[in-house]
Short mmCIF file of C-alpha atoms and ligand atoms in Angstrom, two decimals:
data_model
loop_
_atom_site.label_atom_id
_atom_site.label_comp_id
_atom_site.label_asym_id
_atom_site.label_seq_id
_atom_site.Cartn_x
_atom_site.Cartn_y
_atom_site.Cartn_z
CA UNK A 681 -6.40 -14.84 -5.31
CA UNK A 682 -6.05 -11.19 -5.28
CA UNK A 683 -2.56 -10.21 -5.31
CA UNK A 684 -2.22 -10.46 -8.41
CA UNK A 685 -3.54 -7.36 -6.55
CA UNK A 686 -4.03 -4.45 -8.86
CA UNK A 687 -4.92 -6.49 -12.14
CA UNK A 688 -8.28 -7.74 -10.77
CA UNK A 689 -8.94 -4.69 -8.79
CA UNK A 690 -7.93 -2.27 -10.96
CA UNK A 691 -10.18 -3.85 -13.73
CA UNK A 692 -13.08 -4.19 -11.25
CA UNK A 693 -11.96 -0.32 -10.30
CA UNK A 694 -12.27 1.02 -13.86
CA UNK A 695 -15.29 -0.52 -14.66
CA UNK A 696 -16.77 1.14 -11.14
CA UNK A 697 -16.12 4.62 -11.74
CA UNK A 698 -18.43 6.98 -11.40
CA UNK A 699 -18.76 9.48 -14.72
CA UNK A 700 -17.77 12.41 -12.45
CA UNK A 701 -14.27 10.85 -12.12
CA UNK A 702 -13.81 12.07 -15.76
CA UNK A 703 -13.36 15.78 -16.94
CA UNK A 704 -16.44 17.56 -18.46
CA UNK A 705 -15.07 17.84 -21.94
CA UNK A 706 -14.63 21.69 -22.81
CA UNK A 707 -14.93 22.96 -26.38
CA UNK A 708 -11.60 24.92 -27.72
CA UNK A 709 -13.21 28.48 -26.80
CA UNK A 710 -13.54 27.86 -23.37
CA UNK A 711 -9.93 26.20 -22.87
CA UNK A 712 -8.60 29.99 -24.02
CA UNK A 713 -10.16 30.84 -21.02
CA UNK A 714 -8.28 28.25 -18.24
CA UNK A 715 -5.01 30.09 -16.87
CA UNK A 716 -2.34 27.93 -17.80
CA UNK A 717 -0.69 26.29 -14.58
CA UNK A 718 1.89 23.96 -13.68
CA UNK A 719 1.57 20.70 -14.65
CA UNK A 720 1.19 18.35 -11.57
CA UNK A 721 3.50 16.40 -9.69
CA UNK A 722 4.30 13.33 -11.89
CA UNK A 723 3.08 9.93 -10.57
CA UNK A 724 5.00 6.76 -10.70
CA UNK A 725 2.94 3.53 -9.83
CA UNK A 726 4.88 0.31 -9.26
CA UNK A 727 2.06 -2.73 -9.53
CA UNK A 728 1.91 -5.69 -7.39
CA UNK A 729 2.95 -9.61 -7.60
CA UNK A 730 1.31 -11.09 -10.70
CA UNK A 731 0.36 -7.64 -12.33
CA UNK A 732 2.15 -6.06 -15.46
CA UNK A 733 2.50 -2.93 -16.68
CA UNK A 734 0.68 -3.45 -19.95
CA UNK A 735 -2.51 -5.19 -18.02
CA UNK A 736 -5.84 -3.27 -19.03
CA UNK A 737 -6.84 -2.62 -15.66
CA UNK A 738 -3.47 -0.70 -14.65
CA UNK A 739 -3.55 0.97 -17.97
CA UNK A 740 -7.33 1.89 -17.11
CA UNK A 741 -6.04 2.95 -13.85
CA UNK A 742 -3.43 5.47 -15.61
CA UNK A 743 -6.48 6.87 -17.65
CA UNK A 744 -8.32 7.66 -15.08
CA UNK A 745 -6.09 9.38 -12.76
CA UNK A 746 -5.65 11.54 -16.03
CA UNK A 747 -8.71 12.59 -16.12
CA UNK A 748 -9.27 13.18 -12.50
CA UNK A 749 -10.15 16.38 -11.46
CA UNK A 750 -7.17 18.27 -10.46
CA UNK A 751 -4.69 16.00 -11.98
CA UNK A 752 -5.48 17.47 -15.84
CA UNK A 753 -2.32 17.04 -17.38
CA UNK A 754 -0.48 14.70 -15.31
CA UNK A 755 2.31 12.40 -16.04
CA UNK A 756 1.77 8.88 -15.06
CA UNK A 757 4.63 6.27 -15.74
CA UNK A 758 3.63 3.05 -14.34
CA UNK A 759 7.28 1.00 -13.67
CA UNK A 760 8.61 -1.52 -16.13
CA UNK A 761 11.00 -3.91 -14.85
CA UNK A 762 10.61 -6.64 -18.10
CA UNK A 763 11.18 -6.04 -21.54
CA UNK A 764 7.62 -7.03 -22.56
CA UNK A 765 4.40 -7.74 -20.57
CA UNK A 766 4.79 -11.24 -19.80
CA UNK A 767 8.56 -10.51 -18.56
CA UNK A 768 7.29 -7.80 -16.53
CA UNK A 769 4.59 -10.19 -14.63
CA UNK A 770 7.68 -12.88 -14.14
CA UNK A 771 9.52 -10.22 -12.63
CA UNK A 772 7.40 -9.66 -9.96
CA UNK A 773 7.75 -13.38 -8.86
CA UNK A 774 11.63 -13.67 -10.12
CA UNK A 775 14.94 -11.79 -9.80
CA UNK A 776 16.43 -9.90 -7.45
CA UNK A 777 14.70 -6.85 -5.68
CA UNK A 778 17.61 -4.88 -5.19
CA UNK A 779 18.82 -5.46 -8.88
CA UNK A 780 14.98 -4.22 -9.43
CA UNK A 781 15.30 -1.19 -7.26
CA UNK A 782 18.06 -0.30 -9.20
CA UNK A 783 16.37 -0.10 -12.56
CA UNK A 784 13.75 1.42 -11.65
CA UNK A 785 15.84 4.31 -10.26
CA UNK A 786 17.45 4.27 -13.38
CA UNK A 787 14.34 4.24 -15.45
CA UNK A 788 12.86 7.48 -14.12
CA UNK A 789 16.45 9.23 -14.44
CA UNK A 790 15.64 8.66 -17.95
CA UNK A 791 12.41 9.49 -18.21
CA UNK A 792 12.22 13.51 -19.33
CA UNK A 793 8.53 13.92 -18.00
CA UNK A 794 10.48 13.73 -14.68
CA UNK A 795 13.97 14.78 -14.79
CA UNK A 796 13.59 17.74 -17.42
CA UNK A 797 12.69 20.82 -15.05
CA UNK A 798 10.37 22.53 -18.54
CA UNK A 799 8.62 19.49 -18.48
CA UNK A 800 8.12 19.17 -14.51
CA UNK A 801 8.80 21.62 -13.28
CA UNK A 802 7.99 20.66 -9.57
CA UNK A 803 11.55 18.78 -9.37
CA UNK A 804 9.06 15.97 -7.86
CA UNK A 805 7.41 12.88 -8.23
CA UNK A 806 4.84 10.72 -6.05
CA UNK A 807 4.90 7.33 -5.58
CA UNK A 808 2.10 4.49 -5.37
CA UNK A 809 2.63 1.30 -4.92
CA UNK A 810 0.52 -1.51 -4.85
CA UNK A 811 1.29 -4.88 -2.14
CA UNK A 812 4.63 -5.31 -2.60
CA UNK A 813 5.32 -2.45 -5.01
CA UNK A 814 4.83 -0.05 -2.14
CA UNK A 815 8.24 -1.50 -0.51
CA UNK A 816 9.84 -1.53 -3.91
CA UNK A 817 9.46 2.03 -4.13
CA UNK A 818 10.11 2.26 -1.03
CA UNK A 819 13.22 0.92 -1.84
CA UNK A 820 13.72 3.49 -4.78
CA UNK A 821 13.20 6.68 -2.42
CA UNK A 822 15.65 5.75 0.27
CA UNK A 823 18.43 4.58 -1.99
CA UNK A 824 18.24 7.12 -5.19
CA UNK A 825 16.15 10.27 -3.70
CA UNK A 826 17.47 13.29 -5.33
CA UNK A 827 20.92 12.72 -6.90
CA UNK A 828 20.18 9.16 -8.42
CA UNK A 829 17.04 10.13 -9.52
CA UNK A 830 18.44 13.37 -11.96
CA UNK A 831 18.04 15.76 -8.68
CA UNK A 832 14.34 14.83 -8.65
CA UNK A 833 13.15 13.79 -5.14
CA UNK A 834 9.46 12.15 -3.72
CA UNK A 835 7.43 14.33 -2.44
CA UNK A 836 4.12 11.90 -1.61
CA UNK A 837 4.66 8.09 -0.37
CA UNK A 838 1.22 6.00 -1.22
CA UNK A 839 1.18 2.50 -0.33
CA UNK A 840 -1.80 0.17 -0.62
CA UNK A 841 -1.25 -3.31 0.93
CA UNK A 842 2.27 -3.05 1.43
CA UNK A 843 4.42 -5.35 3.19
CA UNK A 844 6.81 -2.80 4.87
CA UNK A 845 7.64 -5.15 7.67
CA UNK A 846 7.92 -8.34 5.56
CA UNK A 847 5.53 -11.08 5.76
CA UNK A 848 5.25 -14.86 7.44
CA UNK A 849 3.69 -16.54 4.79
CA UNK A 850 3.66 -16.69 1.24
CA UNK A 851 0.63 -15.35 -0.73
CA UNK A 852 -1.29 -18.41 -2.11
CA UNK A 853 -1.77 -19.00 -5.89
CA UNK A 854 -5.01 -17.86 -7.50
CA UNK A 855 -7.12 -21.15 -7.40
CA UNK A 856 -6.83 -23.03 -10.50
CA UNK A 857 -3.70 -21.53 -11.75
CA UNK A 858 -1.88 -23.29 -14.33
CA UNK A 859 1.21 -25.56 -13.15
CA UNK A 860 3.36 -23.53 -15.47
CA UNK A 861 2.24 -20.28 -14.28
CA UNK A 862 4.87 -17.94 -12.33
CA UNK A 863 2.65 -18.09 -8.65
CA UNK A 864 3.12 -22.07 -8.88
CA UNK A 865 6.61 -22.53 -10.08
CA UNK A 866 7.42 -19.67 -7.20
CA UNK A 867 5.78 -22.15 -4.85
CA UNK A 868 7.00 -24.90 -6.38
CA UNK A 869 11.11 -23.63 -6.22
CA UNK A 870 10.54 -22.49 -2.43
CA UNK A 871 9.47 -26.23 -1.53
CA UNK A 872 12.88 -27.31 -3.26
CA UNK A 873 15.00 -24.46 -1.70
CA UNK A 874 14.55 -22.84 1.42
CA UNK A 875 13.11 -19.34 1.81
CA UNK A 876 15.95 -18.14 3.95
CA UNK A 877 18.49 -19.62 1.25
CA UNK A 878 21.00 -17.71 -0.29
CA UNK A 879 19.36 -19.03 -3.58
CA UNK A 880 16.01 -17.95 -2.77
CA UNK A 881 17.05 -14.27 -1.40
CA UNK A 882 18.20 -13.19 -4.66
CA UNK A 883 16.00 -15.19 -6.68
CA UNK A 884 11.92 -14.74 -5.32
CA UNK A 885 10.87 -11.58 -4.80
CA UNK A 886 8.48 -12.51 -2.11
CA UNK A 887 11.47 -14.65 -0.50
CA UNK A 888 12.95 -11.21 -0.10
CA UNK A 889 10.75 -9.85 2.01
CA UNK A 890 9.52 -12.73 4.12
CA UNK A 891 10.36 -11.86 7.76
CA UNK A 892 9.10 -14.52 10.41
CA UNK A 893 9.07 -12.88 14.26
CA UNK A 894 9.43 -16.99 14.62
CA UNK A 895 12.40 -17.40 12.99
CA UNK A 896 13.91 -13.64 13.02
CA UNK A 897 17.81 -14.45 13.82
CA UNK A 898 17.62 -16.65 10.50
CA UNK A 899 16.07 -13.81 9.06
CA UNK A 900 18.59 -11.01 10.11
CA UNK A 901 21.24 -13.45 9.00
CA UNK A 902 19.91 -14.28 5.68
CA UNK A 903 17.84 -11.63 4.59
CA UNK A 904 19.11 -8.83 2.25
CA UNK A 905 16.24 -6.68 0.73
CA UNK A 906 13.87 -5.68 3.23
CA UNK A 907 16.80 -5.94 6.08
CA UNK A 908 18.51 -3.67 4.76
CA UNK A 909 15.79 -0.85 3.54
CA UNK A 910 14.14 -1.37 7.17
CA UNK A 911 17.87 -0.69 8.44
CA UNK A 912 17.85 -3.55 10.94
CA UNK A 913 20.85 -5.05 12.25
CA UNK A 914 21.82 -8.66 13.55
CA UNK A 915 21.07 -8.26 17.25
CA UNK A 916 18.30 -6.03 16.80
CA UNK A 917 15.93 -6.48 19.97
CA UNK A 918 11.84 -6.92 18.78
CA UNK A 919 10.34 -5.50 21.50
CA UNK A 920 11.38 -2.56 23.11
CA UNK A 921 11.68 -2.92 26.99
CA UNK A 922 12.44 0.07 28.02
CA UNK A 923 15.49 1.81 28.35
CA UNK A 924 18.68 0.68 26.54
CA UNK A 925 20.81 -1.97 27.18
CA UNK A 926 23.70 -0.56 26.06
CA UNK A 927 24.13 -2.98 23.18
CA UNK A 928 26.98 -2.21 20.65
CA UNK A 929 25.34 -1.77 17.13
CA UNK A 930 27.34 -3.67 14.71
CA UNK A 931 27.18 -1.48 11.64
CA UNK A 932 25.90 1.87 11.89
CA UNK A 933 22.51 2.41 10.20
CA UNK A 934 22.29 3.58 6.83
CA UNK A 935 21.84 7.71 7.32
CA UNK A 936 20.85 8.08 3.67
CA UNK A 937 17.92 5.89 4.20
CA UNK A 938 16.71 8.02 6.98
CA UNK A 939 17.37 11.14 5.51
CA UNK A 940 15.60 10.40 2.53
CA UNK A 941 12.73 8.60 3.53
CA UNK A 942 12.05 11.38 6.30
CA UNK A 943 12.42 14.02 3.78
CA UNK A 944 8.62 12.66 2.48
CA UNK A 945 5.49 15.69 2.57
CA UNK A 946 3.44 12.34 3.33
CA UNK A 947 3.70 8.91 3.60
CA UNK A 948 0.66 7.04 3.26
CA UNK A 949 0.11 3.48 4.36
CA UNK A 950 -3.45 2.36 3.33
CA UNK A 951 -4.18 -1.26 4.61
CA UNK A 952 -7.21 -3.52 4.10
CA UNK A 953 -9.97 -4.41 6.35
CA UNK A 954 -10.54 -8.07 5.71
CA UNK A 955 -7.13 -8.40 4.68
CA UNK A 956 -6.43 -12.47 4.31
CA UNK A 957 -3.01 -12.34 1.69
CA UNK A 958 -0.53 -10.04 3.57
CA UNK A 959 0.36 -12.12 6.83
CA UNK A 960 0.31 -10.10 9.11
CA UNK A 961 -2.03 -7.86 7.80
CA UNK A 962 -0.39 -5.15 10.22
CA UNK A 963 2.48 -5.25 7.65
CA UNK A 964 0.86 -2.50 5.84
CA UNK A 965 0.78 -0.08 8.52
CA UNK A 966 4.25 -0.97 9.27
CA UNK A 967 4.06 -3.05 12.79
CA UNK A 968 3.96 -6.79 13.44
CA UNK A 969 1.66 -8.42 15.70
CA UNK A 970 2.25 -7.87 19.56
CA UNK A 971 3.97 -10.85 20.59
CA UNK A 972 1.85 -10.65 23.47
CA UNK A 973 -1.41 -10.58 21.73
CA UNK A 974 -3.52 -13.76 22.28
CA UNK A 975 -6.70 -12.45 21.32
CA UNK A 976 -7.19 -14.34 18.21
CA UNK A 977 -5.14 -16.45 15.68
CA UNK A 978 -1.71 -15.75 15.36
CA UNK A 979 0.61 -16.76 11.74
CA UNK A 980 1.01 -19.64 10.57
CA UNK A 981 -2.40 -20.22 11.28
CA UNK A 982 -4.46 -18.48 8.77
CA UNK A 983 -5.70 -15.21 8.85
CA UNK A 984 -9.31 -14.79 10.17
CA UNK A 985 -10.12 -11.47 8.81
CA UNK A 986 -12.72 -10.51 11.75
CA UNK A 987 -9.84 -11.14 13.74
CA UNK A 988 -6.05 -9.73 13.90
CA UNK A 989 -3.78 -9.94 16.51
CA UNK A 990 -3.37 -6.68 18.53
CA UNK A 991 -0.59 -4.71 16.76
CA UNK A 992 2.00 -3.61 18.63
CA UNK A 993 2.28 0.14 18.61
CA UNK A 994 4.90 2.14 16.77
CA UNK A 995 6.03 2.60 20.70
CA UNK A 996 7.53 -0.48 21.27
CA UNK A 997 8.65 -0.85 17.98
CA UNK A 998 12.34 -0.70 18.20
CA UNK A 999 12.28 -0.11 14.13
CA UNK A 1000 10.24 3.04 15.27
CA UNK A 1001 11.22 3.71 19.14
CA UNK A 1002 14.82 3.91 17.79
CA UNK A 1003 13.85 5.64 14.40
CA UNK A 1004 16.11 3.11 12.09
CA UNK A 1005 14.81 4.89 9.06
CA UNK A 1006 12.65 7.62 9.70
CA UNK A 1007 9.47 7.06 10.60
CA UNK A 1008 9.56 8.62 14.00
CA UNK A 1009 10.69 11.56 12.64
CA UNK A 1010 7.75 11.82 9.89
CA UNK A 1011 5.32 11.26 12.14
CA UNK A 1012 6.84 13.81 14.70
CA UNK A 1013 5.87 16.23 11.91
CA UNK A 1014 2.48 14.10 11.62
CA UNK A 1015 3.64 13.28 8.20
CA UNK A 1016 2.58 9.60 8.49
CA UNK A 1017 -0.76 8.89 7.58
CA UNK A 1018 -2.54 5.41 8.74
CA UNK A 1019 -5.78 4.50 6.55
CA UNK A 1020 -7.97 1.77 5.95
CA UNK A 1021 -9.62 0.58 2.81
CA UNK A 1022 -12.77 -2.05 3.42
CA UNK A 1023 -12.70 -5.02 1.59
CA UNK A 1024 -10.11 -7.92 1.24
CA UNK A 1025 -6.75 -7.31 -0.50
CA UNK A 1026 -6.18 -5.01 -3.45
CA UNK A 1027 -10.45 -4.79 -3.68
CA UNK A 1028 -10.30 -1.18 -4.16
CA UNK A 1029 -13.29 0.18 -3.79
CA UNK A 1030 -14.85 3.51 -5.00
CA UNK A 1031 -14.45 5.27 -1.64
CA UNK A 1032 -11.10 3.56 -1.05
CA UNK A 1033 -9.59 4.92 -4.50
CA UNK A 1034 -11.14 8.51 -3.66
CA UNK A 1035 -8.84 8.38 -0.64
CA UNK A 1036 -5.68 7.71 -2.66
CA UNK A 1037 -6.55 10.01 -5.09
CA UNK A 1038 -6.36 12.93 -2.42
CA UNK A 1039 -2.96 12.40 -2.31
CA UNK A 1040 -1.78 13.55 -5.93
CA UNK A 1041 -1.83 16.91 -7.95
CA UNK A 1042 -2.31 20.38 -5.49
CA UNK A 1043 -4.52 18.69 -3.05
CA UNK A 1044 -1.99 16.22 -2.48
CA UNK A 1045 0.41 18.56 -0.16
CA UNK A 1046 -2.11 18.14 2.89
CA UNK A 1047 -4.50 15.56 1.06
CA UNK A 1048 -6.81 13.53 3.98
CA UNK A 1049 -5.85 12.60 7.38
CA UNK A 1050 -6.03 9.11 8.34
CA UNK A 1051 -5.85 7.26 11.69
CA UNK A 1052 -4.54 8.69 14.84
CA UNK A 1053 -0.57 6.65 15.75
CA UNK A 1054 -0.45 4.78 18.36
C1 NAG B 1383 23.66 3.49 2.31
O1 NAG B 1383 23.04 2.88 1.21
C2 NAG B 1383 23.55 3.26 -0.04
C3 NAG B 1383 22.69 2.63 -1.11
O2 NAG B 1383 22.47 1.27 -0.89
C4 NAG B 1383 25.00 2.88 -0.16
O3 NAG B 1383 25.51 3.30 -1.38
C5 NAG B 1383 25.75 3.52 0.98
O4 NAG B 1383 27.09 3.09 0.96
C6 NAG B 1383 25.13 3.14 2.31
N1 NAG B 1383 25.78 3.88 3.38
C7 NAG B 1383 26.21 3.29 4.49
C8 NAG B 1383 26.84 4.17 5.50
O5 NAG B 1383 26.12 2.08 4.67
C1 NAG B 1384 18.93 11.03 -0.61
O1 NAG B 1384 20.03 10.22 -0.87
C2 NAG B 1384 20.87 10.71 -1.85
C3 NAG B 1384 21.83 9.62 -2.23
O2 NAG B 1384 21.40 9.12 -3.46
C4 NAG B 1384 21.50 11.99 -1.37
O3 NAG B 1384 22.42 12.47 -2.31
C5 NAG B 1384 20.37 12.97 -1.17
O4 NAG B 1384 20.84 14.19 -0.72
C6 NAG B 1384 19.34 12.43 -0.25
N1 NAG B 1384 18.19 13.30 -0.27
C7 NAG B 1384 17.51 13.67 0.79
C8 NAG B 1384 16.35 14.55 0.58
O5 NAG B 1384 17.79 13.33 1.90
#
């Protein structure tokens, strides 16, 4: 399978690059030459389920945004939520997200390439995730921007294959995975327990983010993680209808969220074009199939990739009609960017990569426009 996303792709990506991804080397004379600048904006990458932060192809990855044009210089710090490799790749199977989130933020308060202003001096840092690392960091932005992160706020949002409004069925195991291996146990533990469970909502990671339009009362009930980073409420409507009903909200939304995530220069949502593992493959970009769409198979049934169901626009999207966290705002200031990498999940591609790469270092302020919104 290919979420274990950015450790095949990533691999497949390094070995792909063309030699003009990697700086002319300069002898010492001519270096007297360059006029020193600013270092760029750091970049922290959080990988996706099954990846770890010591895997050759992320580390490759980290190489070779260093020595991408532009970016000379740069700090990458890809996110470790284990102790050691194998812990890390458990990690993004097991635990609790929100316990995750919190590390993180805590690990780049710590980290002086970030937080010390001689050492970056932009008081910034962009994010990339990868699948489900894009809502994790997500996560990180809304609840630590600024103060929890040493004063140090995002400036870029990159996802790739995120999940931002949850997802209606699992990821499948690579085939022939071990019985032992973290994907099958995962699968195993959510046929014993069920995925709205108590148990399994601060235990699986995916579990944490699965968000069935078929089931979405159990879902606001149960659900903790991507609930409450979307800012939804029980008795949220799906669908907007037009004109309120004048229902009572029963906690105010989180303002902090809003405020922070709105505060983004960009937030980029790449998605794939023959996406099959993130269901709905709309996720990415944010929206959930229209419930209205009948043009072609809907979740459970599996995804035919030369077929989605019509999205529904960010219009009727009551997450964006009623801006829970700041996305209407962003894209008021066309600060949302939609994009679309060909291929199936996490296949990044040369072309694909060039476009994320746009969005780090100088270039990164305006970087590449994507889609027009809905
Ligand atoms: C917003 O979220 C933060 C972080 O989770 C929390 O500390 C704060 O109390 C929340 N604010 C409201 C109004 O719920
Ligand atoms: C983000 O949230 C934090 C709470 O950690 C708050 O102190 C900060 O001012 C917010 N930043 C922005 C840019 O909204």
């Amino acid at each position: 399978m290919r979420l274990q996303s950015a450790c095949a792709v990533t691999a497949a990506l390094s070995s792909a690059l063309p030699a003009s991804f990697a700086l002319p080397a300069l002898s010492p004379p001519y270096q007297l030459f360059l006029r020193p600048s600013a270092p760029p904006v750091p970049i922290v990458i959080w990988h996706g389920l099954g990846d770890r932060y010591d895997a050759p192809g992320l580390q490759s990855l980290k190489a070779d945004l260093e020595a991408t044009e532009g970016l000379e210089g740069v700090f990458v710090h890809i996110v470790e939520v284990g102790a050691d490799g194998p812990a890390d790749q458990k990690a993004t199977f097991f635990g609790s997200a929100d316990t995750h989130v919190a590390q993180i933020c805590a690990q780049l308060a710590s980290l002086p390439e970030i937080t010390d202003p001689s050492l970056n001096p932009s008081r910034m840092f962009d994010g990339l995730g990868f699948s489900q690392g894009g809502q994790l960091l997500r996560a990180v932005i809304e609840r630590c921007n600024g103060e929890g992160l040493g004063g140090v706020k995002a400036r870029n949002l990159v996802t790739v294959g995120s999940q931002h409004m949850g997802i209606s069925a699992l990821p499948p195991c690579p085939p022939g995975s071990s019985p032992f291996s973290p994907c099958r146990l995962m699968h195993l533990s959510l046929v014993r327990s069920s995925i709205y469970s108590p148990w399994a909502q601060q235990n699986i990671i995916p579990a944490q983010y699965f968000r069935d339009p078929e089931r979405i009362d159990e879902y606001l009930a149960a659900n903790e993680f991507l609930k409450d980073i979307n800012n939804e409420r029980e008795g949220d409507r799906q669908v907007e209808q037009g004109g309120r009903d004048g229902v009572v909200e029963a906690k105010p939304r989180n303002q902090t969220y809003k405020e922070n995530l709105s505060s983004l220069n960009r937030f980029v949502m790449f998605r794939f074009s023959l996406e099959q593992t993130v269901v709905p493959p709309h996720s990415s970009h944010f929206t959930v199939p229209s419930p209205s769409a009948s043009n072609c198979p809907r979740p459970p049934l599996p995804i035919d990739p030369s077929c989605y169901p019509t999205p529904l626009p960010y219009s009727d999207l009551p997450l964006y009609a009623e801006d829970y966290i700041g996305l209407r705002k962003l894209n008021k200031r066309g600060a949302v960017v939609l994009n679309v990498c060909e291929g199936p999940h996490m296949d990044i591609d040369e072309e694909c990569w060039r476009k994320i790469t746009r969005w780090f270092g100088e270039r990164g302020w305006k970087g590449e426009e994507g889609e027009a919104l809905a």
